[in-house]
mmCIF file of C-alpha atoms in Angstrom:
data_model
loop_
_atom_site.group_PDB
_atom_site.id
_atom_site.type_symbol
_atom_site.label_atom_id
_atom_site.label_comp_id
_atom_site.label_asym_id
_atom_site.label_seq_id
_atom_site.Cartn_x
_atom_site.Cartn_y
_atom_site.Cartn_z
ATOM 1 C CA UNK A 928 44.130 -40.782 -32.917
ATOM 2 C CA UNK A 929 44.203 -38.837 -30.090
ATOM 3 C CA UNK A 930 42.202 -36.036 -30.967
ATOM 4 C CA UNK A 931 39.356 -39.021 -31.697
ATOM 5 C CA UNK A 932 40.110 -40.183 -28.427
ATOM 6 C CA UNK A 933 39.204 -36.207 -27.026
ATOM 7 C CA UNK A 934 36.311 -35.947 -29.095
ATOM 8 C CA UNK A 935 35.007 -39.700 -28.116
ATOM 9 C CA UNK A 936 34.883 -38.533 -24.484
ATOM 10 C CA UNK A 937 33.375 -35.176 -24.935
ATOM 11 C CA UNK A 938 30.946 -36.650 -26.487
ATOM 12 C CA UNK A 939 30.491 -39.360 -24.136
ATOM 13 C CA UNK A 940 30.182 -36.624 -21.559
ATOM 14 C CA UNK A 941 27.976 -34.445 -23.482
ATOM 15 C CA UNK A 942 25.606 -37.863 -24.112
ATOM 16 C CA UNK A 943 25.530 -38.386 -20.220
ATOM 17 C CA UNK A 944 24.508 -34.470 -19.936
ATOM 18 C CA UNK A 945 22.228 -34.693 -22.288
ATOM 19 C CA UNK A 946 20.275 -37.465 -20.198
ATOM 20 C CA UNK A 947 20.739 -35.618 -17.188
ATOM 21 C CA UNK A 948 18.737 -32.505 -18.852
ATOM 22 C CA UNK A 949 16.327 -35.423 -20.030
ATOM 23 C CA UNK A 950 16.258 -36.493 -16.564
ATOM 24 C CA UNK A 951 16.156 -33.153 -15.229
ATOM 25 C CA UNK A 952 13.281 -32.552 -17.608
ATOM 26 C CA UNK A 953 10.809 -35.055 -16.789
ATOM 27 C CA UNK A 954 11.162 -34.555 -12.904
ATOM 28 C CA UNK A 955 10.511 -30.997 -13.720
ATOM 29 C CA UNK A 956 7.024 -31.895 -15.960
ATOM 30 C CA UNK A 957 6.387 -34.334 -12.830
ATOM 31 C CA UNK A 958 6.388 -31.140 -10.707
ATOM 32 C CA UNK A 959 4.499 -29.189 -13.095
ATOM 33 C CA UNK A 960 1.797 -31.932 -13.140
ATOM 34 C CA UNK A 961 1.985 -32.084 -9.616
ATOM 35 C CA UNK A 962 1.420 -28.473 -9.014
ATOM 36 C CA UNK A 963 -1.016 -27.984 -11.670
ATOM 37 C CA UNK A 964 -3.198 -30.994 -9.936
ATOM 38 C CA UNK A 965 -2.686 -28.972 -6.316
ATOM 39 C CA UNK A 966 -3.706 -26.261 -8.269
ATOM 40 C CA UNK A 967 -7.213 -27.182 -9.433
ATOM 41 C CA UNK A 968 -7.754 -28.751 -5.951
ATOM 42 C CA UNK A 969 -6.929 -25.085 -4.214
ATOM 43 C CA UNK A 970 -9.256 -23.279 -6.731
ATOM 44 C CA UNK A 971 -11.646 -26.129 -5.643
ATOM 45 C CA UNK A 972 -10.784 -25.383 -2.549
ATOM 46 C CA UNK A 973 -12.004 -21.642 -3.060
ATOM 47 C CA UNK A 974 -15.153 -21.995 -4.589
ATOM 48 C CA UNK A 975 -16.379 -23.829 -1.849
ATOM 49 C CA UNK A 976 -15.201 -21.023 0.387
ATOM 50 C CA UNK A 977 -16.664 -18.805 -1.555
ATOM 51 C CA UNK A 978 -19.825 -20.024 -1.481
ATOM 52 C CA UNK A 979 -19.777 -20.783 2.024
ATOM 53 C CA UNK A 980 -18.958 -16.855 2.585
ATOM 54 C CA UNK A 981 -22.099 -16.033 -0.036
ATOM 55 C CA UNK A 982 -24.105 -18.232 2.116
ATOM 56 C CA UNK A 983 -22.915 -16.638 5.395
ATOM 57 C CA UNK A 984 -23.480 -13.240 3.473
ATOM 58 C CA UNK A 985 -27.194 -13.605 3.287
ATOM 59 C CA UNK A 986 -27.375 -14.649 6.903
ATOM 60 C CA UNK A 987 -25.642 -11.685 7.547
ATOM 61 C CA UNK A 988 -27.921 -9.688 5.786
ATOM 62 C CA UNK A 989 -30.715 -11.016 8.356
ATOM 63 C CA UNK A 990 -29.325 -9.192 10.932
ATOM 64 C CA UNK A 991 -29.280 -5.839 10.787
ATOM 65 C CA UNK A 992 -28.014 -4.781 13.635
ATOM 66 C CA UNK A 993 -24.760 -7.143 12.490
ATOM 67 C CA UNK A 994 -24.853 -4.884 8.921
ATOM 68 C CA UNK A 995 -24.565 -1.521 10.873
ATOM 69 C CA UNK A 996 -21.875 -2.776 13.499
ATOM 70 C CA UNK A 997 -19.369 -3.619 10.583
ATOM 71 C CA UNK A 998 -20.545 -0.756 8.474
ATOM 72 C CA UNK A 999 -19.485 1.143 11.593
ATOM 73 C CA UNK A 1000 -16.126 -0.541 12.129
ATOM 74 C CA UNK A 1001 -14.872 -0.220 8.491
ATOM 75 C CA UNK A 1002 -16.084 3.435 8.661
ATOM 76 C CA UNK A 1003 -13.819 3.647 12.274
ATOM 77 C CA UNK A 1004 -10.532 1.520 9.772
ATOM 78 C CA UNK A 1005 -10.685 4.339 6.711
ATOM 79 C CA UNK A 1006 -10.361 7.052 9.241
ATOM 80 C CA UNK A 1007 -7.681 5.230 11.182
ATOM 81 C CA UNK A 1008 -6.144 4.611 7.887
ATOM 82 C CA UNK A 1009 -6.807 8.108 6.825
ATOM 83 C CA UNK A 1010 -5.415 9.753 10.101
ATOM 84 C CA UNK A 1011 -2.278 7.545 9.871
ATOM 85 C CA UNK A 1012 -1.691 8.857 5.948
ATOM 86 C CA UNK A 1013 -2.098 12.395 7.163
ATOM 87 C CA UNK A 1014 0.107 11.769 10.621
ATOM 88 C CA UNK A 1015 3.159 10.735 7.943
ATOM 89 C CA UNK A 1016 2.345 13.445 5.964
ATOM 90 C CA UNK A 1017 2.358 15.779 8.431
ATOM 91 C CA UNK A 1018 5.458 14.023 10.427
ATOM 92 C CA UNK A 1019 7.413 14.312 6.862
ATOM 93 C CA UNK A 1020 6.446 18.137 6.372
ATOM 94 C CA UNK A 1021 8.029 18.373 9.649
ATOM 95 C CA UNK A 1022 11.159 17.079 9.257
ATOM 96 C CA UNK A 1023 11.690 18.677 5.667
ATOM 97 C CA UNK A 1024 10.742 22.361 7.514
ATOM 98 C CA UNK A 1025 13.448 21.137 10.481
ATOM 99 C CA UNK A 1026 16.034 19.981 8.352
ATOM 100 C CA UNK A 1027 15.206 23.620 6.457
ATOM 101 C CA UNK A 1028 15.194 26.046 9.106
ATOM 102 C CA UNK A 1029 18.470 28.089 10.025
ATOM 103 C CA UNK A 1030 19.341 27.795 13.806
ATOM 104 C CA UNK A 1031 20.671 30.798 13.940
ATOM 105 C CA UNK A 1032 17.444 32.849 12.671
ATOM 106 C CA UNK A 1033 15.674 32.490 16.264
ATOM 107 C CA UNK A 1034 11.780 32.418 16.988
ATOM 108 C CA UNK A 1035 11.166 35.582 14.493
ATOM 109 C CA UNK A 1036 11.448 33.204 11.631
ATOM 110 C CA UNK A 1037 8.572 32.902 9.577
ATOM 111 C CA UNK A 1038 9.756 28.878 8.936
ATOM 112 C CA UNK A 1039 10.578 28.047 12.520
ATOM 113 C CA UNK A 1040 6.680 29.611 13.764
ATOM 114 C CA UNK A 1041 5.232 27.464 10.897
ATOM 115 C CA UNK A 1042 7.787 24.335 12.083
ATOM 116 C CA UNK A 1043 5.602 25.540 15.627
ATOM 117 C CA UNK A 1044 2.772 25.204 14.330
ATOM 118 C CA UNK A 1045 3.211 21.793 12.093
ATOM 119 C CA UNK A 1046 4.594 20.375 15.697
ATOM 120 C CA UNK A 1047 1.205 21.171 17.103
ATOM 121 C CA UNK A 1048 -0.561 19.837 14.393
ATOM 122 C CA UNK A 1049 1.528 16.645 14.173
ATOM 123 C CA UNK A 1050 0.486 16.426 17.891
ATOM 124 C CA UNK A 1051 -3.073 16.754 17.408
ATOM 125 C CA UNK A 1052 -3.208 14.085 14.922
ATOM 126 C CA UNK A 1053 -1.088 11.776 16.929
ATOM 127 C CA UNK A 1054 -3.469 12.187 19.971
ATOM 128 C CA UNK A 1055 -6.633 11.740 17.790
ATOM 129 C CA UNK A 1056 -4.674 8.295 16.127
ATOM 130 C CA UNK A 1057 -4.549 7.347 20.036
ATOM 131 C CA UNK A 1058 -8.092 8.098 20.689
ATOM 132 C CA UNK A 1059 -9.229 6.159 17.590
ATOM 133 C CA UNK A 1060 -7.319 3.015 18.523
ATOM 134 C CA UNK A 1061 -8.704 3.121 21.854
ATOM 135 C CA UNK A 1062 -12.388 3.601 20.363
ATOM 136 C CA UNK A 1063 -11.971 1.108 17.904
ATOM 137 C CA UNK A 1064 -10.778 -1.093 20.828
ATOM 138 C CA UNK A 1065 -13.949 -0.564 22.660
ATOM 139 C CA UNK A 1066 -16.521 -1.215 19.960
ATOM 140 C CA UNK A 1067 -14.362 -4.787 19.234
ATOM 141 C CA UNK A 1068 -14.866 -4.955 23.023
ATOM 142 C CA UNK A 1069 -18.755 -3.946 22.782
ATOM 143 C CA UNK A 1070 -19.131 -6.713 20.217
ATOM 144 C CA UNK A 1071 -17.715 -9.519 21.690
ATOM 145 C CA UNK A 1072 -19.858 -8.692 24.922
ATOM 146 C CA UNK A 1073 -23.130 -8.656 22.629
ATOM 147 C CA UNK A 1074 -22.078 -12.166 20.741
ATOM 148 C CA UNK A 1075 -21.406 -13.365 24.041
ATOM 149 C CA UNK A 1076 -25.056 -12.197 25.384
ATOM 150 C CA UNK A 1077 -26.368 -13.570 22.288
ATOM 151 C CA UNK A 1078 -24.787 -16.680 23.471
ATOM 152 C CA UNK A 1079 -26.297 -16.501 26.621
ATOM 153 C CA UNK A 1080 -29.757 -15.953 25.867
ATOM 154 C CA UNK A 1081 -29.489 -18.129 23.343
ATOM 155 C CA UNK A 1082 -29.129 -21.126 25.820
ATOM 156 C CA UNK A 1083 -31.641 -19.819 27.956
ATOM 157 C CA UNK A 1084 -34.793 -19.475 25.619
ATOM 158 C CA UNK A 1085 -33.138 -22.307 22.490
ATOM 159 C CA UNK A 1086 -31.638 -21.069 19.541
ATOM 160 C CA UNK A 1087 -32.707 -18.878 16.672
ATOM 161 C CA UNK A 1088 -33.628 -20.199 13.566
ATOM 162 C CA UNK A 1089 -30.947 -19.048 10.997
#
């Protein structure tokens, strides 16, 4: 009797666990639903963007002064990007020839003058990364002042028809 009595409750407990995961389930398909729906309204969402930015494309495309500016700036960001791949390089050749060299050897080693020289180099790039940022700095500068003429003249003889 007993052991009916054990068996009666486990599987009064496992019937109440089994509606939890029931419960459990649903709430999760709710949530699926849910996310699916905010889903479709964020790829919605998207398209329009999209086509907004197509749109603003072919204005874009009116202007060619506009064209060559950014063509100029995203030439100006791969370099950056490209100097500051060859400054870690560089900066990591470094270190690996430091952590290398033999103090005691002095300057007549062949891997300190090359550490020397890598130092110099790692210099050179790190001054040219400084003089990038400040010229890509101006021409952000040099555009804001031109939309801001634009502006300007814009008031003064009416807009332009886009």
């Amino acid at each position: 009797d007993r052991q009916l009595m054990e068996n009666s409750a486990k599987i009064t407990k496992l019937c109440t666990d089994v509606q939890s995961v029931q419960n459990a389930k649903e709430d999760l398909n709710l949530s699926l639903e849910t996310i699916l729906l905010q889903q479709r309204e964020l790829d919605g969402k998207l398209s329009q963007i999209e086509q907004e930015l197509s749109t603003q494309d072919r204005q874009e495309a009116l202007h060619p002064a506009d064209a060559e500016r950014k063509k100029s700036y995203d030439i100006a960001e791969d370099m950056n990007t490209q100097l500051n791949r060859m400054t870690e390089r560089v900066r990591d050749m470094v270190l690996t020839l430091n952590k290398a060299q033999d103090p005691g050897t002095g300057a007549s080693n062949p891997i300190t003058q090359i550490t020397k020289i890598l130092n110099v180099h790692l210099q050179s790039l790190q001054w040219i990364d400084e003089r990038a940022t400040e010229l890509e700095g101006k021409i952000e500068e040099l555009r804001r002042e031109r939309m801001k003429r634009e502006h300007d003249q814009d008031r003064l003889y009416g807009s332009k028809p886009k």
